mmCIF file of C-alpha atoms in Angstrom:
data_model
loop_
_atom_site.group_PDB
_atom_site.id
_atom_site.type_symbol
_atom_site.label_atom_id
_atom_site.label_comp_id
_atom_site.label_asym_id
_atom_site.label_seq_id
_atom_site.Cartn_x
_atom_site.Cartn_y
_atom_site.Cartn_z
ATOM 1 C CA UNK A 1 37.093 -43.964 19.973
ATOM 2 C CA UNK A 2 37.368 -40.283 20.740
ATOM 3 C CA UNK A 3 40.112 -39.987 18.343
ATOM 4 C CA UNK A 4 38.035 -41.573 15.630
ATOM 5 C CA UNK A 5 34.976 -40.241 15.942
ATOM 6 C CA UNK A 6 37.083 -36.668 15.531
ATOM 7 C CA UNK A 7 38.515 -37.552 12.526
ATOM 8 C CA UNK A 8 35.358 -38.838 11.178
ATOM 9 C CA UNK A 9 33.426 -35.308 12.443
ATOM 10 C CA UNK A 10 36.276 -33.456 10.770
ATOM 11 C CA UNK A 11 35.655 -35.353 7.195
ATOM 12 C CA UNK A 12 32.096 -34.469 7.435
ATOM 13 C CA UNK A 13 32.270 -31.112 7.815
ATOM 14 C CA UNK A 14 34.701 -30.848 5.092
ATOM 15 C CA UNK A 15 31.945 -32.631 2.917
ATOM 16 C CA UNK A 16 29.672 -29.925 3.801
ATOM 17 C CA UNK A 17 32.033 -27.035 2.787
ATOM 18 C CA UNK A 18 33.146 -25.858 6.366
ATOM 19 C CA UNK A 19 36.702 -26.310 5.547
ATOM 20 C CA UNK A 20 37.956 -27.484 9.117
ATOM 21 C CA UNK A 21 41.027 -26.032 10.082
ATOM 22 C CA UNK A 22 41.878 -27.718 13.195
ATOM 23 C CA UNK A 23 40.632 -30.696 15.684
ATOM 24 C CA UNK A 24 42.247 -31.633 18.311
ATOM 25 C CA UNK A 25 42.565 -32.532 22.392
ATOM 26 C CA UNK A 26 41.843 -29.721 25.054
ATOM 27 C CA UNK A 27 43.466 -29.018 28.442
ATOM 28 C CA UNK A 28 39.884 -30.193 29.919
ATOM 29 C CA UNK A 29 38.582 -33.800 30.610
ATOM 30 C CA UNK A 30 38.332 -36.834 33.166
ATOM 31 C CA UNK A 31 40.786 -39.212 32.715
ATOM 32 C CA UNK A 32 39.573 -42.428 31.037
ATOM 33 C CA UNK A 33 39.633 -46.216 32.228
ATOM 34 C CA UNK A 34 39.845 -49.162 30.660
ATOM 35 C CA UNK A 35 38.109 -52.189 31.891
ATOM 36 C CA UNK A 36 39.617 -55.902 32.434
ATOM 37 C CA UNK A 37 38.409 -56.433 28.687
ATOM 38 C CA UNK A 38 40.860 -53.580 27.226
ATOM 39 C CA UNK A 39 37.769 -51.563 26.268
ATOM 40 C CA UNK A 40 36.981 -48.169 27.997
ATOM 41 C CA UNK A 41 34.698 -47.937 30.662
ATOM 42 C CA UNK A 42 34.039 -44.425 30.638
ATOM 43 C CA UNK A 43 35.794 -41.451 28.891
ATOM 44 C CA UNK A 44 35.360 -37.672 29.107
ATOM 45 C CA UNK A 45 36.946 -35.628 26.934
ATOM 46 C CA UNK A 46 37.372 -31.798 25.922
ATOM 47 C CA UNK A 47 37.872 -31.265 22.304
ATOM 48 C CA UNK A 48 38.267 -28.259 20.154
ATOM 49 C CA UNK A 49 37.120 -28.230 16.328
ATOM 50 C CA UNK A 50 37.468 -25.061 14.156
ATOM 51 C CA UNK A 51 36.426 -24.199 10.929
ATOM 52 C CA UNK A 52 36.866 -21.745 8.359
ATOM 53 C CA UNK A 53 35.402 -18.331 8.482
ATOM 54 C CA UNK A 54 32.411 -16.754 6.462
ATOM 55 C CA UNK A 55 30.095 -13.640 6.432
ATOM 56 C CA UNK A 56 28.406 -12.921 9.908
ATOM 57 C CA UNK A 57 25.083 -14.865 8.971
ATOM 58 C CA UNK A 58 26.657 -17.751 7.220
ATOM 59 C CA UNK A 59 29.052 -18.266 9.993
ATOM 60 C CA UNK A 60 26.116 -18.356 12.541
ATOM 61 C CA UNK A 61 24.283 -21.167 10.061
ATOM 62 C CA UNK A 62 27.509 -23.275 9.848
ATOM 63 C CA UNK A 63 28.023 -23.423 13.466
ATOM 64 C CA UNK A 64 24.134 -24.849 14.167
ATOM 65 C CA UNK A 65 25.089 -27.238 11.001
ATOM 66 C CA UNK A 66 28.580 -28.193 12.476
ATOM 67 C CA UNK A 67 27.071 -29.406 16.069
ATOM 68 C CA UNK A 68 24.562 -31.207 14.243
ATOM 69 C CA UNK A 69 27.364 -33.072 12.540
ATOM 70 C CA UNK A 70 29.507 -33.509 15.068
ATOM 71 C CA UNK A 71 26.980 -34.963 17.387
ATOM 72 C CA UNK A 72 26.059 -37.415 14.691
ATOM 73 C CA UNK A 73 29.899 -38.381 14.341
ATOM 74 C CA UNK A 74 30.375 -39.354 17.644
ATOM 75 C CA UNK A 75 26.956 -40.849 18.236
ATOM 76 C CA UNK A 76 28.008 -43.471 15.366
ATOM 77 C CA UNK A 77 30.854 -44.387 17.512
ATOM 78 C CA UNK A 78 28.900 -45.120 20.967
ATOM 79 C CA UNK A 79 30.070 -41.785 22.091
ATOM 80 C CA UNK A 80 27.554 -38.351 23.604
ATOM 81 C CA UNK A 81 28.656 -34.976 22.517
ATOM 82 C CA UNK A 82 27.707 -32.488 25.417
ATOM 83 C CA UNK A 83 27.765 -28.913 24.317
ATOM 84 C CA UNK A 84 26.826 -27.237 28.083
ATOM 85 C CA UNK A 85 29.129 -24.688 29.120
ATOM 86 C CA UNK A 86 30.201 -26.186 32.679
ATOM 87 C CA UNK A 87 29.000 -30.128 32.511
ATOM 88 C CA UNK A 88 30.565 -30.775 35.559
ATOM 89 C CA UNK A 89 31.741 -28.262 38.541
ATOM 90 C CA UNK A 90 35.468 -28.324 38.996
ATOM 91 C CA UNK A 91 36.027 -29.349 35.643
ATOM 92 C CA UNK A 92 37.342 -27.090 32.673
ATOM 93 C CA UNK A 93 33.642 -26.502 30.733
ATOM 94 C CA UNK A 94 33.260 -25.832 26.991
ATOM 95 C CA UNK A 95 33.703 -22.583 25.493
ATOM 96 C CA UNK A 96 32.784 -21.190 21.913
ATOM 97 C CA UNK A 97 35.459 -18.693 21.120
ATOM 98 C CA UNK A 98 34.043 -16.449 18.407
ATOM 99 C CA UNK A 99 36.214 -15.013 15.916
ATOM 100 C CA UNK A 100 35.491 -11.043 14.889
ATOM 101 C CA UNK A 101 37.170 -9.092 11.637
ATOM 102 C CA UNK A 102 36.241 -6.821 9.221
ATOM 103 C CA UNK A 103 37.120 -6.985 5.415
ATOM 104 C CA UNK A 104 36.413 -4.334 2.653
ATOM 105 C CA UNK A 105 36.127 -5.897 -1.080
ATOM 106 C CA UNK A 106 37.488 -3.041 -3.455
ATOM 107 C CA UNK A 107 36.089 -2.176 -7.015
ATOM 108 C CA UNK A 108 39.157 -4.367 -7.991
ATOM 109 C CA UNK A 109 37.910 -7.202 -6.293
ATOM 110 C CA UNK A 110 40.483 -7.299 -3.656
ATOM 111 C CA UNK A 111 40.170 -7.779 -0.139
ATOM 112 C CA UNK A 112 41.749 -5.785 2.460
ATOM 113 C CA UNK A 113 41.353 -6.385 6.218
ATOM 114 C CA UNK A 114 40.513 -3.089 7.864
ATOM 115 C CA UNK A 115 42.283 -4.173 11.193
ATOM 116 C CA UNK A 116 45.805 -4.807 9.367
ATOM 117 C CA UNK A 117 48.084 -1.732 10.008
ATOM 118 C CA UNK A 118 50.071 -0.471 7.389
ATOM 119 C CA UNK A 119 53.408 -1.584 8.978
ATOM 120 C CA UNK A 120 52.271 -4.886 11.069
ATOM 121 C CA UNK A 121 56.140 -4.651 12.283
ATOM 122 C CA UNK A 122 55.370 -0.923 14.176
ATOM 123 C CA UNK A 123 52.016 -1.466 15.077
ATOM 124 C CA UNK A 124 49.531 -3.976 16.159
ATOM 125 C CA UNK A 125 46.435 -2.538 14.718
ATOM 126 C CA UNK A 126 45.201 0.081 12.503
ATOM 127 C CA UNK A 127 42.965 2.913 13.259
ATOM 128 C CA UNK A 128 40.044 0.977 12.804
ATOM 129 C CA UNK A 129 41.184 -1.617 14.289
ATOM 130 C CA UNK A 130 42.187 0.368 17.933
ATOM 131 C CA UNK A 131 38.555 1.810 17.515
ATOM 132 C CA UNK A 132 37.080 -1.609 16.977
ATOM 133 C CA UNK A 133 38.547 -3.396 19.879
ATOM 134 C CA UNK A 134 38.303 0.204 22.316
ATOM 135 C CA UNK A 135 33.919 -0.102 21.351
ATOM 136 C CA UNK A 136 33.745 -3.851 22.202
ATOM 137 C CA UNK A 137 35.628 -3.167 25.646
ATOM 138 C CA UNK A 138 33.663 0.327 26.117
ATOM 139 C CA UNK A 139 30.224 -1.368 25.404
ATOM 140 C CA UNK A 140 30.916 -5.006 27.069
ATOM 141 C CA UNK A 141 28.595 -4.633 30.028
ATOM 142 C CA UNK A 142 25.661 -4.551 27.479
ATOM 143 C CA UNK A 143 27.099 -7.028 25.142
ATOM 144 C CA UNK A 144 27.585 -9.667 27.592
ATOM 145 C CA UNK A 145 23.742 -10.232 28.382
ATOM 146 C CA UNK A 146 23.460 -11.713 24.925
ATOM 147 C CA UNK A 147 26.633 -13.838 25.439
ATOM 148 C CA UNK A 148 25.940 -15.248 28.949
ATOM 149 C CA UNK A 149 22.412 -15.849 29.405
ATOM 150 C CA UNK A 150 21.951 -19.409 31.257
ATOM 151 C CA UNK A 151 23.279 -20.224 34.539
ATOM 152 C CA UNK A 152 25.182 -22.865 33.225
ATOM 153 C CA UNK A 153 27.334 -20.320 31.164
ATOM 154 C CA UNK A 154 27.890 -18.330 34.755
ATOM 155 C CA UNK A 155 29.156 -21.159 35.938
ATOM 156 C CA UNK A 156 32.333 -21.858 32.925
ATOM 157 C CA UNK A 157 33.330 -18.081 33.655
ATOM 158 C CA UNK A 158 35.417 -18.611 36.881
ATOM 159 C CA UNK A 159 38.629 -17.681 37.617
ATOM 160 C CA UNK A 160 40.689 -20.774 37.345
ATOM 161 C CA UNK A 161 39.941 -22.224 33.930
ATOM 162 C CA UNK A 162 40.985 -19.984 31.278
ATOM 163 C CA UNK A 163 37.374 -18.634 30.931
ATOM 164 C CA UNK A 164 37.662 -15.179 31.014
ATOM 165 C CA UNK A 165 36.150 -12.905 33.729
ATOM 166 C CA UNK A 166 37.186 -9.710 33.282
ATOM 167 C CA UNK A 167 36.665 -6.801 30.455
ATOM 168 C CA UNK A 168 40.177 -6.595 29.236
ATOM 169 C CA UNK A 169 42.189 -7.382 25.975
ATOM 170 C CA UNK A 170 45.980 -8.501 25.550
ATOM 171 C CA UNK A 171 48.070 -7.081 22.248
ATOM 172 C CA UNK A 172 51.451 -8.504 23.065
ATOM 173 C CA UNK A 173 54.369 -7.152 24.442
ATOM 174 C CA UNK A 174 55.606 -6.127 20.815
ATOM 175 C CA UNK A 175 54.119 -5.969 17.403
ATOM 176 C CA UNK A 176 56.584 -8.694 16.363
ATOM 177 C CA UNK A 177 55.437 -11.260 19.264
ATOM 178 C CA UNK A 178 51.903 -12.094 19.121
ATOM 179 C CA UNK A 179 50.112 -12.393 22.502
ATOM 180 C CA UNK A 180 49.602 -15.826 24.021
ATOM 181 C CA UNK A 181 47.105 -14.539 26.967
ATOM 182 C CA UNK A 182 44.700 -17.161 27.484
ATOM 183 C CA UNK A 183 43.081 -15.187 30.837
ATOM 184 C CA UNK A 184 41.430 -12.271 28.931
ATOM 185 C CA UNK A 185 38.069 -11.345 27.307
ATOM 186 C CA UNK A 186 39.045 -10.731 23.879
ATOM 187 C CA UNK A 187 42.417 -11.628 22.129
ATOM 188 C CA UNK A 188 44.274 -10.129 19.320
ATOM 189 C CA UNK A 189 45.314 -12.693 16.646
ATOM 190 C CA UNK A 190 47.432 -11.792 14.021
ATOM 191 C CA UNK A 191 50.210 -12.912 11.699
ATOM 192 C CA UNK A 192 52.703 -10.214 10.484
ATOM 193 C CA UNK A 193 53.195 -12.608 7.360
ATOM 194 C CA UNK A 194 49.713 -12.744 6.450
ATOM 195 C CA UNK A 195 47.540 -9.417 6.211
ATOM 196 C CA UNK A 196 44.074 -11.286 6.404
ATOM 197 C CA UNK A 197 44.740 -12.949 9.429
ATOM 198 C CA UNK A 198 44.167 -10.460 11.746
ATOM 199 C CA UNK A 199 40.852 -10.412 14.139
ATOM 200 C CA UNK A 200 39.459 -10.567 17.767
ATOM 201 C CA UNK A 201 39.225 -13.975 19.770
ATOM 202 C CA UNK A 202 36.018 -13.303 21.770
ATOM 203 C CA UNK A 203 36.709 -16.088 24.660
ATOM 204 C CA UNK A 204 33.482 -15.773 26.390
ATOM 205 C CA UNK A 205 30.663 -17.275 24.529
ATOM 206 C CA UNK A 206 29.719 -20.620 24.938
ATOM 207 C CA UNK A 207 28.164 -23.503 22.618
ATOM 208 C CA UNK A 208 24.668 -22.527 23.133
ATOM 209 C CA UNK A 209 25.363 -18.613 22.950
ATOM 210 C CA UNK A 210 23.148 -17.685 20.035
ATOM 211 C CA UNK A 211 25.726 -16.706 17.877
ATOM 212 C CA UNK A 212 23.309 -14.401 15.535
ATOM 213 C CA UNK A 213 22.528 -11.980 18.225
ATOM 214 C CA UNK A 214 25.893 -12.344 19.959
ATOM 215 C CA UNK A 215 27.807 -10.936 16.498
ATOM 216 C CA UNK A 216 24.789 -8.491 16.046
ATOM 217 C CA UNK A 217 25.820 -6.534 19.310
ATOM 218 C CA UNK A 218 29.966 -7.077 19.087
ATOM 219 C CA UNK A 219 29.736 -5.618 15.952
ATOM 220 C CA UNK A 220 27.429 -2.403 16.678
ATOM 221 C CA UNK A 221 29.855 -1.936 19.877
ATOM 222 C CA UNK A 222 32.612 -2.070 17.671
ATOM 223 C CA UNK A 223 31.205 0.077 15.257
ATOM 224 C CA UNK A 224 30.690 2.959 18.104
ATOM 225 C CA UNK A 225 34.605 2.284 18.597
ATOM 226 C CA UNK A 226 35.265 2.909 14.936
ATOM 227 C CA UNK A 227 33.467 5.770 14.590
ATOM 228 C CA UNK A 228 35.434 7.390 17.503
ATOM 229 C CA UNK A 229 38.610 6.328 16.172
ATOM 230 C CA UNK A 230 37.540 7.900 12.333
ATOM 231 C CA UNK A 231 36.325 10.888 13.889
ATOM 232 C CA UNK A 232 38.877 11.665 16.317
ATOM 233 C CA UNK A 233 41.850 11.983 13.712
ATOM 234 C CA UNK A 234 44.214 10.102 16.367
ATOM 235 C CA UNK A 235 47.129 8.404 15.357
ATOM 236 C CA UNK A 236 47.515 4.761 15.960
ATOM 237 C CA UNK A 237 49.952 5.414 18.556
ATOM 238 C CA UNK A 238 47.697 7.841 20.336
ATOM 239 C CA UNK A 239 44.808 4.968 19.817
ATOM 240 C CA UNK A 240 46.915 2.112 21.438
ATOM 241 C CA UNK A 241 48.290 4.709 24.205
ATOM 242 C CA UNK A 242 44.497 4.888 25.497
ATOM 243 C CA UNK A 243 43.662 1.643 24.932
ATOM 244 C CA UNK A 244 46.768 0.793 27.158
ATOM 245 C CA UNK A 245 46.300 3.547 30.032
ATOM 246 C CA UNK A 246 46.139 2.782 33.354
ATOM 247 C CA UNK A 247 43.248 2.907 35.703
ATOM 248 C CA UNK A 248 42.334 6.298 36.842
ATOM 249 C CA UNK A 249 43.839 8.074 33.725
ATOM 250 C CA UNK A 250 41.330 10.297 31.868
ATOM 251 C CA UNK A 251 40.539 9.139 27.974
ATOM 252 C CA UNK A 252 38.687 10.748 25.187
ATOM 253 C CA UNK A 253 37.075 7.585 24.624
ATOM 254 C CA UNK A 254 37.332 4.951 27.333
ATOM 255 C CA UNK A 255 36.354 5.473 30.874
ATOM 256 C CA UNK A 256 38.851 7.237 33.047
ATOM 257 C CA UNK A 257 38.577 4.453 36.385
ATOM 258 C CA UNK A 258 39.109 1.380 34.448
ATOM 259 C CA UNK A 259 41.832 -0.205 32.674
ATOM 260 C CA UNK A 260 41.649 -1.856 29.681
ATOM 261 C CA UNK A 261 45.081 -3.715 28.255
ATOM 262 C CA UNK A 262 46.978 -5.926 30.705
ATOM 263 C CA UNK A 263 49.731 -8.398 29.092
ATOM 264 C CA UNK A 264 49.829 -10.254 32.692
ATOM 265 C CA UNK A 265 47.608 -13.294 33.699
ATOM 266 C CA UNK A 266 44.319 -12.057 35.058
ATOM 267 C CA UNK A 267 44.053 -14.733 37.493
ATOM 268 C CA UNK A 268 47.582 -15.440 38.620
ATOM 269 C CA UNK A 269 49.253 -11.801 38.715
ATOM 270 C CA UNK A 270 46.041 -10.012 40.344
ATOM 271 C CA UNK A 271 43.715 -10.551 43.541
ATOM 272 C CA UNK A 272 40.476 -10.838 43.019
ATOM 273 C CA UNK A 273 39.904 -7.025 44.483
ATOM 274 C CA UNK A 274 42.366 -5.940 42.362
ATOM 275 C CA UNK A 275 40.603 -7.153 38.926
ATOM 276 C CA UNK A 276 37.123 -5.671 40.260
ATOM 277 C CA UNK A 277 38.901 -2.397 40.284
ATOM 278 C CA UNK A 278 40.533 -2.400 37.403
ATOM 279 C CA UNK A 279 38.333 -4.080 34.851
ATOM 280 C CA UNK A 280 35.082 -4.241 36.490
ATOM 281 C CA UNK A 281 33.011 -6.710 38.796
ATOM 282 C CA UNK A 282 31.663 -9.187 36.592
ATOM 283 C CA UNK A 283 27.997 -10.417 37.228
ATOM 284 C CA UNK A 284 27.448 -13.526 38.937
ATOM 285 C CA UNK A 285 23.855 -14.168 37.934
ATOM 286 C CA UNK A 286 21.769 -14.093 35.093
ATOM 287 C CA UNK A 287 19.762 -11.477 36.885
ATOM 288 C CA UNK A 288 22.911 -8.992 37.434
ATOM 289 C CA UNK A 289 23.982 -9.478 33.716
ATOM 290 C CA UNK A 290 20.712 -8.579 32.441
ATOM 291 C CA UNK A 291 20.103 -5.347 34.857
ATOM 292 C CA UNK A 292 23.338 -4.011 32.919
ATOM 293 C CA UNK A 293 20.811 -3.273 30.397
ATOM 294 C CA UNK A 294 18.757 -0.993 32.779
ATOM 295 C CA UNK A 295 22.054 0.529 34.346
ATOM 296 C CA UNK A 296 24.087 1.353 31.431
ATOM 297 C CA UNK A 297 21.552 3.090 28.992
ATOM 298 C CA UNK A 298 23.922 5.439 26.982
ATOM 299 C CA UNK A 299 25.590 1.901 25.782
ATOM 300 C CA UNK A 300 22.320 0.555 24.890
ATOM 301 C CA UNK A 301 21.780 3.427 22.794
ATOM 302 C CA UNK A 302 24.890 1.969 21.219
ATOM 303 C CA UNK A 303 23.335 -0.985 20.495
ATOM 304 C CA UNK A 304 20.236 0.464 19.030
ATOM 305 C CA UNK A 305 21.074 3.306 17.306
ATOM 306 C CA UNK A 306 21.213 1.525 13.656
ATOM 307 C CA UNK A 307 18.266 -0.137 14.621
ATOM 308 C CA UNK A 308 19.694 -3.783 13.912
ATOM 309 C CA UNK A 309 19.142 -4.280 17.686
ATOM 310 C CA UNK A 310 15.503 -2.796 18.199
ATOM 311 C CA UNK A 311 14.309 -2.453 22.035
ATOM 312 C CA UNK A 312 11.736 -4.616 21.795
ATOM 313 C CA UNK A 313 13.926 -7.406 20.462
ATOM 314 C CA UNK A 314 16.197 -6.765 23.533
ATOM 315 C CA UNK A 315 13.283 -6.822 25.898
ATOM 316 C CA UNK A 316 11.895 -9.951 24.304
ATOM 317 C CA UNK A 317 15.595 -11.790 24.733
ATOM 318 C CA UNK A 318 15.572 -10.722 28.410
ATOM 319 C CA UNK A 319 12.396 -11.652 29.020
ATOM 320 C CA UNK A 320 13.013 -15.295 27.788
ATOM 321 C CA UNK A 321 16.171 -15.370 29.351
ATOM 322 C CA UNK A 322 14.894 -14.750 33.249
ATOM 323 C CA UNK A 323 12.230 -16.955 32.423
ATOM 324 C CA UNK A 324 14.501 -19.719 31.858
ATOM 325 C CA UNK A 325 16.842 -18.437 34.902
ATOM 326 C CA UNK A 326 13.678 -18.727 37.077
ATOM 327 C CA UNK A 327 12.240 -22.106 35.738
ATOM 328 C CA UNK A 328 15.712 -23.598 35.957
ATOM 329 C CA UNK A 329 16.446 -22.811 39.571
ATOM 330 C CA UNK A 330 12.803 -23.886 40.811
ATOM 331 C CA UNK A 331 12.746 -26.892 38.382
ATOM 332 C CA UNK A 332 16.348 -28.422 38.487
ATOM 333 C CA UNK A 333 19.163 -26.790 40.327
ATOM 334 C CA UNK A 334 17.142 -26.373 43.962
ATOM 335 C CA UNK A 335 15.840 -29.989 43.828
ATOM 336 C CA UNK A 336 19.490 -31.323 42.758
ATOM 337 C CA UNK A 337 20.730 -29.107 45.714
ATOM 338 C CA UNK A 338 18.187 -30.530 48.150
ATOM 339 C CA UNK A 339 19.315 -34.301 46.821
ATOM 340 C CA UNK A 340 22.896 -33.404 47.743
ATOM 341 C CA UNK A 341 21.751 -32.179 50.993
ATOM 342 C CA UNK A 342 19.760 -35.294 51.710
ATOM 343 C CA UNK A 343 22.663 -37.672 50.716
ATOM 344 C CA UNK A 344 24.659 -36.023 53.342
ATOM 345 C CA UNK A 345 24.043 -38.674 56.062
ATOM 346 C CA UNK A 346 25.512 -39.872 59.197
ATOM 347 C CA UNK A 347 28.545 -42.148 59.295
ATOM 348 C CA UNK A 348 29.978 -42.200 62.305
ATOM 349 C CA UNK A 349 29.033 -43.772 65.833
ATOM 350 C CA UNK A 350 29.095 -43.091 69.227
ATOM 351 C CA UNK A 351 32.333 -45.538 70.127
ATOM 352 C CA UNK A 352 34.569 -44.170 67.326
ATOM 353 C CA UNK A 353 33.842 -40.892 66.871
ATOM 354 C CA UNK A 354 36.678 -38.177 67.199
ATOM 355 C CA UNK A 355 36.212 -34.605 68.323
ATOM 356 C CA UNK A 356 36.820 -33.992 64.661
ATOM 357 C CA UNK A 357 34.379 -35.848 63.303
ATOM 358 C CA UNK A 358 31.698 -34.752 65.512
ATOM 359 C CA UNK A 359 33.294 -30.594 64.952
ATOM 360 C CA UNK A 360 32.536 -31.636 61.165
ATOM 361 C CA UNK A 361 28.713 -33.382 61.680
ATOM 362 C CA UNK A 362 28.078 -30.280 63.634
ATOM 363 C CA UNK A 363 28.676 -27.709 60.961
ATOM 364 C CA UNK A 364 27.328 -30.301 58.768
ATOM 365 C CA UNK A 365 24.015 -30.247 60.318
ATOM 366 C CA UNK A 366 23.800 -26.604 60.608
ATOM 367 C CA UNK A 367 24.359 -26.022 56.861
ATOM 368 C CA UNK A 368 21.868 -28.649 55.900
ATOM 369 C CA UNK A 369 18.835 -26.787 58.282
ATOM 370 C CA UNK A 370 19.701 -23.424 57.157
ATOM 371 C CA UNK A 371 19.739 -24.797 53.121
ATOM 372 C CA UNK A 372 17.036 -26.980 53.513
ATOM 373 C CA UNK A 373 14.440 -27.235 56.672
ATOM 374 C CA UNK A 374 11.881 -25.015 57.194
ATOM 375 C CA UNK A 375 10.242 -24.260 61.190
ATOM 376 C CA UNK A 376 7.291 -22.287 62.302
ATOM 377 C CA UNK A 377 9.556 -19.382 62.860
ATOM 378 C CA UNK A 378 12.162 -19.477 59.816
ATOM 379 C CA UNK A 379 11.974 -20.753 56.245
ATOM 380 C CA UNK A 380 15.135 -21.985 54.797
ATOM 381 C CA UNK A 381 17.104 -20.597 51.786
ATOM 382 C CA UNK A 382 15.630 -23.278 48.950
ATOM 383 C CA UNK A 383 12.267 -22.177 50.084
ATOM 384 C CA UNK A 384 12.903 -18.390 50.301
ATOM 385 C CA UNK A 385 14.835 -18.433 47.000
ATOM 386 C CA UNK A 386 11.580 -20.503 45.333
ATOM 387 C CA UNK A 387 9.512 -17.844 47.061
ATOM 388 C CA UNK A 388 11.075 -14.958 45.745
ATOM 389 C CA UNK A 389 11.585 -16.186 42.108
ATOM 390 C CA UNK A 390 7.739 -17.128 42.029
ATOM 391 C CA UNK A 391 6.477 -13.609 42.826
ATOM 392 C CA UNK A 392 9.088 -11.930 40.657
ATOM 393 C CA UNK A 393 11.697 -10.304 43.274
ATOM 394 C CA UNK A 394 14.494 -11.188 41.233
ATOM 395 C CA UNK A 395 16.826 -8.734 42.861
ATOM 396 C CA UNK A 396 16.212 -10.808 45.874
ATOM 397 C CA UNK A 397 16.151 -14.034 44.230
ATOM 398 C CA UNK A 398 19.608 -12.898 42.911
ATOM 399 C CA UNK A 399 21.338 -12.423 46.174
ATOM 400 C CA UNK A 400 19.971 -15.681 47.315
ATOM 401 C CA UNK A 401 21.218 -17.616 44.356
ATOM 402 C CA UNK A 402 24.438 -16.493 45.132
ATOM 403 C CA UNK A 403 24.363 -17.383 48.849
ATOM 404 C CA UNK A 404 23.001 -20.574 47.977
ATOM 405 C CA UNK A 405 25.656 -21.154 45.868
ATOM 406 C CA UNK A 406 28.267 -20.457 48.535
ATOM 407 C CA UNK A 407 26.817 -22.351 51.090
ATOM 408 C CA UNK A 408 26.512 -25.754 48.991
ATOM 409 C CA UNK A 409 30.176 -25.353 48.323
ATOM 410 C CA UNK A 410 30.681 -25.187 52.186
ATOM 411 C CA UNK A 411 28.554 -28.288 52.546
ATOM 412 C CA UNK A 412 30.178 -30.031 49.580
ATOM 413 C CA UNK A 413 33.554 -29.251 51.117
ATOM 414 C CA UNK A 414 33.306 -29.770 54.840
ATOM 415 C CA UNK A 415 31.049 -33.442 54.193
ATOM 416 C CA UNK A 416 34.159 -34.540 51.622
ATOM 417 C CA UNK A 417 36.354 -33.811 54.584
ATOM 418 C CA UNK A 418 34.071 -35.662 57.326
ATOM 419 C CA UNK A 419 33.972 -38.634 54.988
ATOM 420 C CA UNK A 420 37.585 -38.608 54.731
ATOM 421 C CA UNK A 421 38.059 -39.202 58.383
ATOM 422 C CA UNK A 422 35.595 -42.489 58.652
ATOM 423 C CA UNK A 423 37.222 -45.559 59.406
ATOM 424 C CA UNK A 424 35.277 -49.059 59.757
ATOM 425 C CA UNK A 425 36.301 -51.054 62.674
ATOM 426 C CA UNK A 426 35.376 -55.043 63.201
#
């Protein structure tokens, strides 16, 4: 059923002129089960569909059309498509890798990729390409709010699921050997036999990222780096050296304390402390991400310089994101967590309980009390979080949300251990 629906979706996209290039199963999902009648009792697959590039606005239009077409193709086969960034915690979520490139149309009508170097076997990128990549990385703190603006999107960006958490790129070990690093934020896609293929793959967007705003912010950040590359007069070798500089080395454009390129696996080869030191600390809540637009006024000025993203538009986007963050926490996430707390019930009895059961249960009760039980003297974490959100104390609410997430993970882990030790006796 899944394969049939996928093939039908590709055929429909082709009829609508989107020119699909690929449709396949990805690494995530949950193993399907077949009932006694030979039919699937449930299935949850992570699928990927790609279609041909277009101009910026048309590409964003095509995405909305593709989402509708894909949903309807699967519904006709009795299946539902979920575009949530992280439908199930612990299972790989849904990304929307956005490819960015710049081409020039000459008077002769010929199209030229401005990122492709003159000698593809000697250079990774042209000077314009290096500048664009450096601009996106340097200014990403103020681009990210427009890409990662929901609780769901931040749930996806966690180590271990090939989802980017660090502002870092990979070019490849040599120009002849393309990078296959799936742990970085921005990947370089190139084919030395096809000059038009050179582009960047931004891996952080999710299916509900507003592509119109995301690509506007991305190109504005890239333009800042392109200006530097062109006006500095630096060679491609000098620009590559700056992009590849170690943390602590001053750069003409990039920040001294940061590193921006790594050919290592970001999750396997660095500790969390090393990642934060080298590539910057990733925001954990919507509030923290939106605060970057306050913390980095010089980078916001890069986005507003042309007038394409006016401050009024930025303020409106932030207000909407924070309202959604507040509403979702109060109306969905806290009630769901409360329900989980209530489901952590006592399973042992006095006759068969072991010291391990009592040890686990004591910790479970303490966590349940801290999370959800109010007293005259003390308010629960859930209550304090709701009050902070309602009163507009968003900085406090952000910290309480992070604490709630950690405590809920701790509770669920301990309760799972407690349940595993339960044995019923006749």
